[in-house]
Coordinates of N, CA, C and O in Angstrom, one line a residue:
M232 N 52.7 71.1 113.2 CA 52.1 71.3 114.2 C 53.3 71.0 115.4 O 53.0 70.7 116.6
R233 N 54.0 69.8 115.3 CA 54.9 69.3 116.0 C 56.0 70.2 116.4 O 56.5 70.2 118.2
K234 N 56.0 71.6 115.9 CA 57.6 72.2 116.2 C 57.1 73.0 116.7 O 58.2 73.8 118.2
I235 N 56.1 73.7 117.5 CA 55.1 74.2 118.3 C 54.9 73.5 119.6 O 55.3 74.6 120.0
P236 N 54.8 72.6 119.9 CA 55.1 71.9 121.4 C 56.9 72.7 122.0 O 57.1 72.9 122.5
H237 N 57.3 72.1 120.6 CA 58.8 72.1 120.7 C 59.5 73.2 121.0 O 60.2 74.0 122.1
F238 N 59.0 74.7 120.4 CA 59.0 75.7 120.6 C 58.8 76.1 121.7 O 59.6 77.0 122.8
G239 N 57.4 76.0 121.9 CA 56.8 76.2 123.5 C 57.3 76.1 124.8 O 57.7 76.4 125.8
A240 N 58.1 74.5 124.5 CA 59.1 74.0 125.6 C 60.1 75.1 125.8 O 60.9 75.0 127.0
A241 N 61.4 75.4 124.9 CA 62.2 75.9 124.9 C 61.7 77.6 125.4 O 63.0 77.7 126.4
F242 N 60.6 78.1 124.7 CA 60.6 79.2 125.6 C 60.1 79.6 127.1 O 60.3 80.2 127.8
T243 N 59.4 78.4 127.8 CA 58.9 77.6 129.0 C 60.4 78.0 129.9 O 60.8 78.7 131.0
L244 N 61.4 77.3 129.4 CA 62.7 77.1 129.9 C 63.1 78.3 129.5 O 64.1 78.3 130.6
L245 N 63.3 78.8 128.7 CA 64.3 80.1 128.8 C 63.7 81.2 130.0 O 64.2 81.8 130.5
A246 N 62.2 80.8 129.5 CA 61.3 82.0 130.6 C 62.5 82.1 132.4 O 62.1 82.9 132.4
T247 N 62.2 80.7 132.4 CA 61.8 80.2 133.5 C 63.4 80.6 133.9 O 63.7 81.0 135.7
S248 N 64.8 80.9 133.0 CA 65.8 80.9 133.7 C 66.4 82.5 133.6 O 66.5 82.8 134.4
V249 N 65.5 83.2 132.6 CA 65.6 85.0 132.6 C 65.3 85.3 134.4 O 65.4 85.8 134.4
F250 N 63.5 84.3 134.1 CA 63.0 85.5 135.3 C 63.3 84.2 137.0 O 62.8 85.1 138.1
A251 N 64.0 83.2 137.1 CA 64.4 83.1 137.8 C 64.7 83.9 139.3 O 65.8 85.2 138.7
E252 N 65.1 83.2 140.3 CA 64.8 84.8 141.7 C 66.6 84.3 141.5 O 67.1 83.7 141.1
N253 N 67.3 85.5 142.0 CA 69.2 85.7 142.0 C 69.0 85.6 143.8 O 68.5 85.9 144.1
V254 N 70.4 84.9 144.1 CA 70.7 85.0 145.4 C 72.6 85.4 145.6 O 72.7 85.7 144.8
T255 N 72.4 86.3 147.0 CA 73.9 87.0 146.7 C 73.8 86.7 148.7 O 73.0 86.4 149.1
A256 N 75.6 87.1 148.7 CA 75.6 87.0 150.2 C 75.2 87.8 151.0 O 74.8 87.7 152.8
A257 N 74.9 88.8 150.3 CA 74.4 90.2 151.3 C 72.6 89.6 151.5 O 72.7 90.6 152.5
D258 N 72.3 88.6 151.7 CA 70.7 88.4 151.4 C 70.7 87.3 152.4 O 70.5 86.5 151.8
P259 N 71.2 86.7 153.5 CA 71.2 85.1 153.6 C 70.0 84.8 153.8 O 69.4 83.6 153.6
Q260 N 68.7 85.3 154.4 CA 67.3 84.8 154.7 C 67.0 84.7 152.7 O 66.4 83.5 153.0
G261 N 67.3 85.4 151.8 CA 66.9 84.9 150.8 C 67.5 83.6 150.3 O 67.3 83.2 149.7
M262 N 69.6 83.4 150.9 CA 70.0 82.1 150.3 C 69.2 80.9 151.6 O 69.2 79.7 150.6
V263 N 68.4 81.2 152.5 CA 67.8 80.1 152.6 C 66.4 79.9 152.0 O 66.4 78.9 151.8
A264 N 65.8 80.8 151.7 CA 65.1 80.6 151.1 C 65.3 79.8 149.8 O 64.7 79.3 148.9
A265 N 66.1 79.8 148.7 CA 66.9 79.3 147.4 C 67.3 77.5 148.3 O 66.7 77.0 147.4
L266 N 67.8 77.7 149.5 CA 68.0 76.4 149.9 C 66.6 75.6 149.8 O 66.3 74.2 149.6
Q267 N 65.7 76.0 150.4 CA 64.8 75.4 150.8 C 63.7 75.3 149.2 O 62.8 73.6 149.2
E268 N 63.4 75.7 148.4 CA 63.3 76.1 146.9 C 63.7 74.6 146.7 O 62.9 74.2 145.9
L269 N 65.0 74.7 146.9 CA 65.6 73.6 146.3 C 65.4 72.4 146.8 O 66.1 71.2 146.2
G270 N 64.6 72.2 147.8 CA 64.6 70.8 148.5 C 65.3 70.5 149.9 O 65.3 69.7 150.2
Y271 N 66.2 71.8 149.9 CA 66.7 71.3 151.0 C 66.6 71.9 152.8 O 65.7 73.7 152.8
R272 N 67.0 71.5 153.6 CA 66.5 72.1 155.1 C 67.5 73.3 155.4 O 68.6 72.8 155.0
A273 N 67.1 74.0 155.9 CA 67.9 75.5 156.1 C 67.7 76.0 156.9 O 66.2 76.3 157.0
T274 N 68.1 76.6 157.7 CA 67.9 77.9 159.2 C 69.1 78.2 159.4 O 70.0 78.2 159.4
L275 N 68.6 79.7 159.6 CA 69.5 80.9 159.7 C 69.7 81.4 161.4 O 68.8 81.3 162.0
D276 N 70.8 81.2 161.5 CA 71.4 81.6 163.0 C 72.4 83.0 162.9 O 73.0 82.9 161.7
R277 N 73.2 82.9 164.4 CA 73.9 84.1 164.4 C 74.7 83.2 165.0 O 74.9 82.4 166.4
S278 N 76.3 83.2 164.5 CA 77.3 82.4 166.0 C 77.3 83.8 166.7 O 77.0 84.8 167.2
S279 N 78.5 83.1 167.9 CA 78.4 83.8 169.4 C 78.5 85.5 169.1 O 78.5 86.5 170.0
N280 N 79.7 86.0 168.2 CA 80.0 87.2 167.5 C 79.0 87.8 166.4 O 79.6 88.9 165.9
G281 N 78.3 87.2 166.6 CA 77.3 87.6 165.6 C 77.5 87.5 163.9 O 76.5 87.9 163.0
R282 N 78.1 86.5 163.6 CA 78.4 86.5 162.0 C 77.3 85.8 161.9 O 76.7 84.3 162.7
P283 N 76.6 85.8 160.5 CA 75.0 85.1 160.3 C 75.8 83.5 159.6 O 77.1 83.7 159.1
F284 N 75.3 82.6 159.9 CA 75.4 81.4 159.3 C 73.9 80.4 158.7 O 73.3 81.1 159.6
I285 N 73.9 79.4 158.2 CA 73.2 78.8 157.7 C 73.3 77.3 157.7 O 74.3 76.6 157.5
E286 N 72.9 76.5 159.0 CA 72.5 75.4 159.2 C 71.5 74.1 158.0 O 70.5 74.8 157.7
S287 N 72.1 73.6 156.9 CA 71.7 72.8 156.5 C 72.3 71.2 156.2 O 73.2 71.0 157.3
S288 N 72.0 70.6 154.8 CA 72.4 69.2 154.7 C 72.2 68.4 153.7 O 71.1 69.4 153.0
A289 N 73.0 68.2 153.1 CA 73.1 67.3 151.7 C 73.5 65.8 152.1 O 74.2 65.6 152.6
N290 N 73.0 65.0 151.4 CA 74.1 63.6 151.4 C 73.5 63.1 153.1 O 74.4 62.3 152.8
G291 N 72.9 63.5 153.5 CA 73.1 63.3 155.1 C 73.9 63.5 156.0 O 74.2 63.1 157.4
V292 N 74.5 64.7 155.6 CA 75.5 65.4 156.3 C 75.4 66.9 156.1 O 74.9 67.5 155.6
G293 N 75.3 67.1 157.8 CA 75.2 68.5 158.1 C 76.0 69.6 157.4 O 77.9 68.6 158.1
Y294 N 75.7 70.7 157.2 CA 77.1 71.4 157.1 C 76.5 72.8 157.3 O 75.3 73.3 157.6
R295 N 77.7 74.0 157.6 CA 77.3 75.5 158.0 C 77.7 76.0 156.8 O 78.6 76.1 155.6
M296 N 76.7 77.4 156.2 CA 77.0 78.4 154.7 C 77.6 79.6 156.1 O 76.3 80.0 156.8
W297 N 78.9 79.2 155.9 CA 78.6 81.3 156.7 C 78.9 82.0 155.8 O 79.4 82.1 154.4
F298 N 78.5 83.5 156.1 CA 78.7 84.3 155.8 C 80.2 85.3 156.4 O 80.5 85.4 156.6
Y299 N 80.9 85.8 155.1 CA 81.8 86.4 154.9 C 82.1 87.6 154.1 O 81.2 87.7 153.5
S300 N 82.9 87.9 154.4 CA 83.6 89.8 153.7 C 82.2 90.7 153.9 O 81.6 91.1 153.2
C301 N 81.8 90.6 155.4 CA 80.7 91.7 155.6 C 81.0 92.8 156.3 O 82.5 93.0 156.2
D302 N 80.5 93.7 156.6 CA 80.8 94.9 157.3 C 81.3 94.4 158.7 O 80.7 93.8 159.1
D303 N 81.5 95.6 159.8 CA 81.3 95.4 161.1 C 80.6 95.0 161.7 O 80.0 94.3 162.5
A304 N 78.9 95.2 161.3 CA 77.8 94.6 161.9 C 77.4 93.2 161.2 O 76.1 93.0 161.3
F305 N 78.2 92.8 160.5 CA 77.9 91.3 159.8 C 77.0 92.2 158.8 O 76.1 90.8 158.7
N306 N 76.8 92.9 158.1 CA 75.8 92.9 157.4 C 76.1 93.3 155.7 O 77.8 93.0 155.7
N307 N 75.4 93.2 154.8 CA 76.4 93.1 153.3 C 77.5 92.9 153.2 O 78.5 93.1 152.4
C308 N 77.1 91.3 152.9 CA 78.0 90.0 153.1 C 78.0 90.0 151.3 O 77.5 90.1 150.6
R309 N 79.6 89.6 151.4 CA 79.7 89.4 150.0 C 80.4 87.9 149.7 O 80.7 87.7 148.6
A310 N 80.7 87.4 150.5 CA 81.3 85.6 150.2 C 80.6 84.5 151.3 O 80.2 85.0 152.1
I311 N 80.9 83.6 150.6 CA 80.0 82.3 151.6 C 81.5 81.3 151.6 O 81.8 81.1 150.5
N312 N 81.2 80.7 152.8 CA 81.8 79.1 153.0 C 81.1 78.3 153.4 O 80.2 78.5 154.9
L313 N 81.1 77.5 152.6 CA 80.6 75.8 153.3 C 81.6 75.0 154.1 O 82.5 75.1 153.3
S314 N 81.2 74.8 154.8 CA 82.1 73.9 156.1 C 81.3 73.0 156.4 O 80.4 73.0 157.1
V315 N 82.2 71.7 156.7 CA 81.7 70.6 157.7 C 83.1 69.6 157.6 O 83.5 70.0 156.9
G316 N 82.4 69.6 159.0 CA 83.9 69.1 159.7 C 83.4 67.2 160.5 O 81.6 67.2 160.8
F317 N 84.0 66.3 160.1 CA 84.0 65.0 160.9 C 84.8 64.7 162.2 O 85.6 64.9 161.8
N318 N 83.9 64.6 163.2 CA 84.2 63.7 164.1 C 84.6 62.5 164.1 O 83.9 61.5 164.5
L319 N 86.0 61.8 163.9 CA 86.9 60.4 163.7 C 87.1 60.1 165.1 O 88.3 60.6 165.5
I320 N 86.9 59.1 165.9 CA 87.7 58.2 166.8 C 89.3 58.5 167.0 O 89.7 59.0 168.1
D321 N 89.9 58.0 166.1 CA 91.0 58.5 166.2 C 91.8 59.9 164.9 O 93.1 59.6 164.5
G322 N 90.8 60.5 164.7 CA 91.0 61.4 163.5 C 91.6 61.1 162.3 O 90.8 59.4 162.4
T323 N 92.4 61.6 161.1 CA 93.0 60.9 160.2 C 93.9 61.4 160.3 O 94.7 62.3 161.0
T324 N 95.2 61.2 158.9 CA 96.1 61.6 158.9 C 96.4 63.3 157.8 O 95.3 63.0 156.9
P325 N 97.5 63.7 157.5 CA 97.7 64.2 156.9 C 98.1 63.8 155.8 O 97.5 64.7 154.4
G326 N 98.3 62.6 155.4 CA 98.4 62.2 154.0 C 97.4 62.0 153.7 O 96.9 61.9 152.4
V327 N 96.5 61.8 154.0 CA 95.1 61.4 153.8 C 94.5 63.0 152.6 O 93.9 62.6 152.1
V328 N 94.4 63.8 154.0 CA 94.1 65.0 153.9 C 94.6 65.6 152.6 O 94.0 66.4 151.5
N329 N 95.7 65.6 152.5 CA 96.7 65.7 151.9 C 96.4 65.3 149.6 O 96.4 66.0 149.0
E330 N 96.0 63.7 150.1 CA 95.6 63.2 148.9 C 94.5 63.9 148.2 O 94.2 63.8 147.1
W331 N 93.6 64.4 148.7 CA 92.2 64.5 148.4 C 92.6 66.1 148.1 O 92.4 66.1 146.6
N332 N 93.1 67.1 148.9 CA 93.4 68.5 148.1 C 94.5 68.7 146.7 O 94.2 68.5 146.1
M333 N 95.1 67.3 146.9 CA 96.1 66.9 145.0 C 95.1 66.4 144.1 O 95.3 66.6 143.2
T334 N 93.9 66.0 144.5 CA 93.1 65.2 143.1 C 91.7 65.8 143.1 O 91.4 65.7 142.9
K335 N 91.6 66.5 143.8 CA 89.9 67.5 144.1 C 90.0 69.0 143.9 O 90.9 69.1 144.6
L336 N 89.0 68.7 143.0 CA 89.3 70.7 142.7 C 88.0 71.2 143.8 O 88.3 72.2 144.0
V337 N 87.4 70.7 144.0 CA 86.0 71.4 144.8 C 86.4 70.5 145.8 O 85.7 69.5 146.3
G338 N 86.6 71.4 147.1 CA 86.5 71.3 148.7 C 87.9 71.1 149.1 O 88.6 70.4 148.6
R339 N 88.5 71.9 150.0 CA 89.6 72.7 150.4 C 89.6 71.0 151.9 O 88.7 71.9 152.7
A340 N 90.5 70.6 152.5 CA 90.5 70.1 153.1 C 91.6 70.4 154.3 O 92.7 70.7 153.8
Y341 N 91.1 70.0 155.3 CA 92.3 70.0 156.2 C 91.9 69.7 157.9 O 91.0 68.7 158.0
L342 N 92.7 69.4 158.6 CA 92.6 68.7 159.8 C 92.6 69.8 160.9 O 93.7 70.7 160.9
D343 N 91.7 69.6 162.3 CA 91.9 70.6 163.0 C 92.5 69.5 164.0 O 93.7 68.9 164.1
E344 N 92.7 70.3 165.6 CA 93.5 70.4 166.5 C 93.4 68.8 167.2 O 94.5 68.1 167.8
D345 N 92.6 67.9 166.9 CA 92.2 66.6 167.2 C 92.5 65.5 166.1 O 92.0 64.7 166.1
F346 N 93.2 66.2 164.9 CA 92.9 65.8 163.8 C 92.1 65.2 162.8 O 91.4 63.7 162.2
D347 N 90.3 65.6 163.5 CA 89.8 65.5 162.8 C 89.5 65.8 161.2 O 89.8 67.4 161.4
P348 N 88.6 65.7 160.4 CA 89.0 66.1 158.8 C 87.9 67.2 158.8 O 86.9 67.2 159.8
W349 N 88.1 68.4 158.1 CA 87.4 69.0 158.0 C 87.0 69.5 156.1 O 88.5 69.1 155.6
L350 N 86.3 70.1 155.5 CA 85.7 70.2 154.0 C 85.3 71.2 154.1 O 84.5 71.9 154.8
D351 N 86.2 72.4 153.4 CA 85.0 73.5 153.3 C 85.2 74.0 151.6 O 86.3 73.7 150.5
F352 N 84.3 74.9 151.4 CA 84.3 75.7 149.6 C 84.0 77.0 150.2 O 83.0 77.4 150.9
Y353 N 84.5 78.1 149.9 CA 84.8 79.3 149.6 C 84.1 79.5 148.3 O 85.1 79.7 147.2
F354 N 83.2 80.6 148.1 CA 83.0 81.3 146.8 C 82.2 82.9 147.1 O 82.0 82.9 148.0
V355 N 82.7 83.7 145.5 CA 82.3 84.8 146.3 C 81.0 85.3 145.5 O 80.4 84.3 144.8
A356 N 80.2 85.4 146.3 CA 79.0 86.2 146.0 C 78.2 87.5 146.3 O 77.4 87.7 146.6
N357 N 79.0 88.4 145.8 CA 78.7 89.9 145.8 C 78.3 90.1 144.9 O 77.1 91.0 144.9
A358 N 77.8 89.9 143.6 CA 77.0 89.7 142.5 C 75.5 89.2 142.5 O 76.1 88.1 143.0
P359 N 74.8 89.2 142.3 CA 73.4 88.3 141.7 C 73.8 86.8 141.7 O 74.5 87.2 140.4
I360 N 73.6 85.5 141.8 CA 74.1 84.4 141.6 C 72.5 83.7 141.0 O 71.7 83.8 141.4
Q361 N 72.5 83.5 139.3 CA 70.9 83.0 139.3 C 70.7 82.0 140.0 O 72.4 80.9 140.6
M362 N 69.8 81.6 140.3 CA 69.0 80.0 141.1 C 69.7 79.3 140.3 O 69.9 77.8 141.2
D363 N 69.4 78.8 138.8 CA 70.5 77.7 138.4 C 71.8 77.1 138.9 O 72.3 76.6 138.7
T364 N 72.6 78.4 138.8 CA 73.8 78.3 138.9 C 73.7 77.8 140.5 O 75.2 77.1 140.8
F365 N 73.3 78.6 141.4 CA 73.5 78.6 142.6 C 73.2 76.8 142.9 O 73.5 76.2 143.6
E366 N 72.1 76.5 142.4 CA 71.7 75.0 142.5 C 73.5 74.0 142.3 O 72.8 73.1 142.8
L367 N 73.8 74.0 140.9 CA 74.8 73.6 140.3 C 76.2 73.8 141.7 O 76.4 72.6 142.0
I368 N 76.0 75.1 142.6 CA 76.8 74.9 143.8 C 76.4 74.2 144.6 O 77.8 73.1 145.2
I369 N 75.4 74.3 144.9 CA 75.1 72.9 146.4 C 75.2 71.6 145.4 O 75.5 71.0 147.0
A370 N 74.6 71.1 144.4 CA 74.9 70.0 144.0 C 75.9 69.5 144.2 O 76.4 68.7 144.7
Q371 N 77.5 70.0 143.4 CA 78.3 69.6 143.7 C 78.9 69.5 145.3 O 79.9 69.0 145.4
W372 N 78.9 70.7 145.9 CA 79.0 70.4 147.1 C 78.9 69.3 148.0 O 79.0 68.9 148.4
G373 N 77.5 69.0 147.4 CA 76.8 67.7 148.5 C 77.5 66.8 147.7 O 78.3 65.7 148.4
R374 N 78.0 66.5 146.6 CA 78.8 65.8 145.8 C 80.0 65.5 146.6 O 80.4 64.3 146.9
S375 N 81.0 66.6 146.6 CA 82.0 66.6 147.6 C 81.9 66.2 148.5 O 82.9 65.6 149.1
M376 N 81.1 66.3 149.3 CA 81.0 65.4 150.5 C 80.9 64.7 150.4 O 81.2 63.8 152.1
G377 N 80.0 63.8 149.5 CA 79.8 62.2 149.9 C 81.4 61.8 149.4 O 81.6 60.2 150.0
Q378 N 81.9 62.1 148.6 CA 83.3 61.7 148.2 C 84.3 61.9 149.5 O 85.0 60.6 149.6
F379 N 84.2 63.2 149.6 CA 84.8 63.2 151.4 C 84.8 62.5 152.1 O 85.6 61.4 152.5
K380 N 83.1 61.8 152.9 CA 83.3 61.1 154.2 C 83.7 60.0 153.8 O 84.0 58.9 153.8
E381 N 83.9 58.9 151.5 CA 84.1 58.0 151.1 C 85.3 58.1 151.6 O 86.3 57.0 152.4
H382 N 86.5 59.3 151.3 CA 87.8 59.3 150.9 C 88.5 58.9 152.5 O 89.8 58.4 152.7
I383 N 87.5 59.9 153.7 CA 88.4 59.6 155.3 C 87.6 58.1 156.2 O 87.6 58.2 156.8
D384 N 86.6 57.7 155.2 CA 86.6 56.3 155.9 C 85.4 56.8 157.3 O 85.2 56.0 158.1
F385 N 84.6 57.6 156.8 CA 83.6 58.4 157.4 C 82.3 57.2 157.5 O 81.5 56.7 156.6

């Protein structure tokens, strides 16, 4: 009798992952719903030129999820770029950013014209991404933002 609960739990886990919702860059509102389902704040907006983006946050840091590789009307997007910038009083140095880029896999760092550090992460999302995979991507992004905050002494 002890094996039945274990089998039932395994079946439930399997059923959950098989029937979980998928997300794609072609469905920004679906991305909002997925983020909210994972417990994150998420609101959909558009830039002045019409490009969709989602405002969200993780680990106390607000960031934007930009939609790329879209058609001319900014629909049917196929890629995502997660992006966050940190406004530092004196900015930081190229050496600090280069060290991050040489030692970290997730998150490309760069400096803006005021030497403020930015972190971004690009991924292709033209095919459906399973919810558990999306959750891993967003969790890794959150960890990377937290590590980057420490790295730049924010």
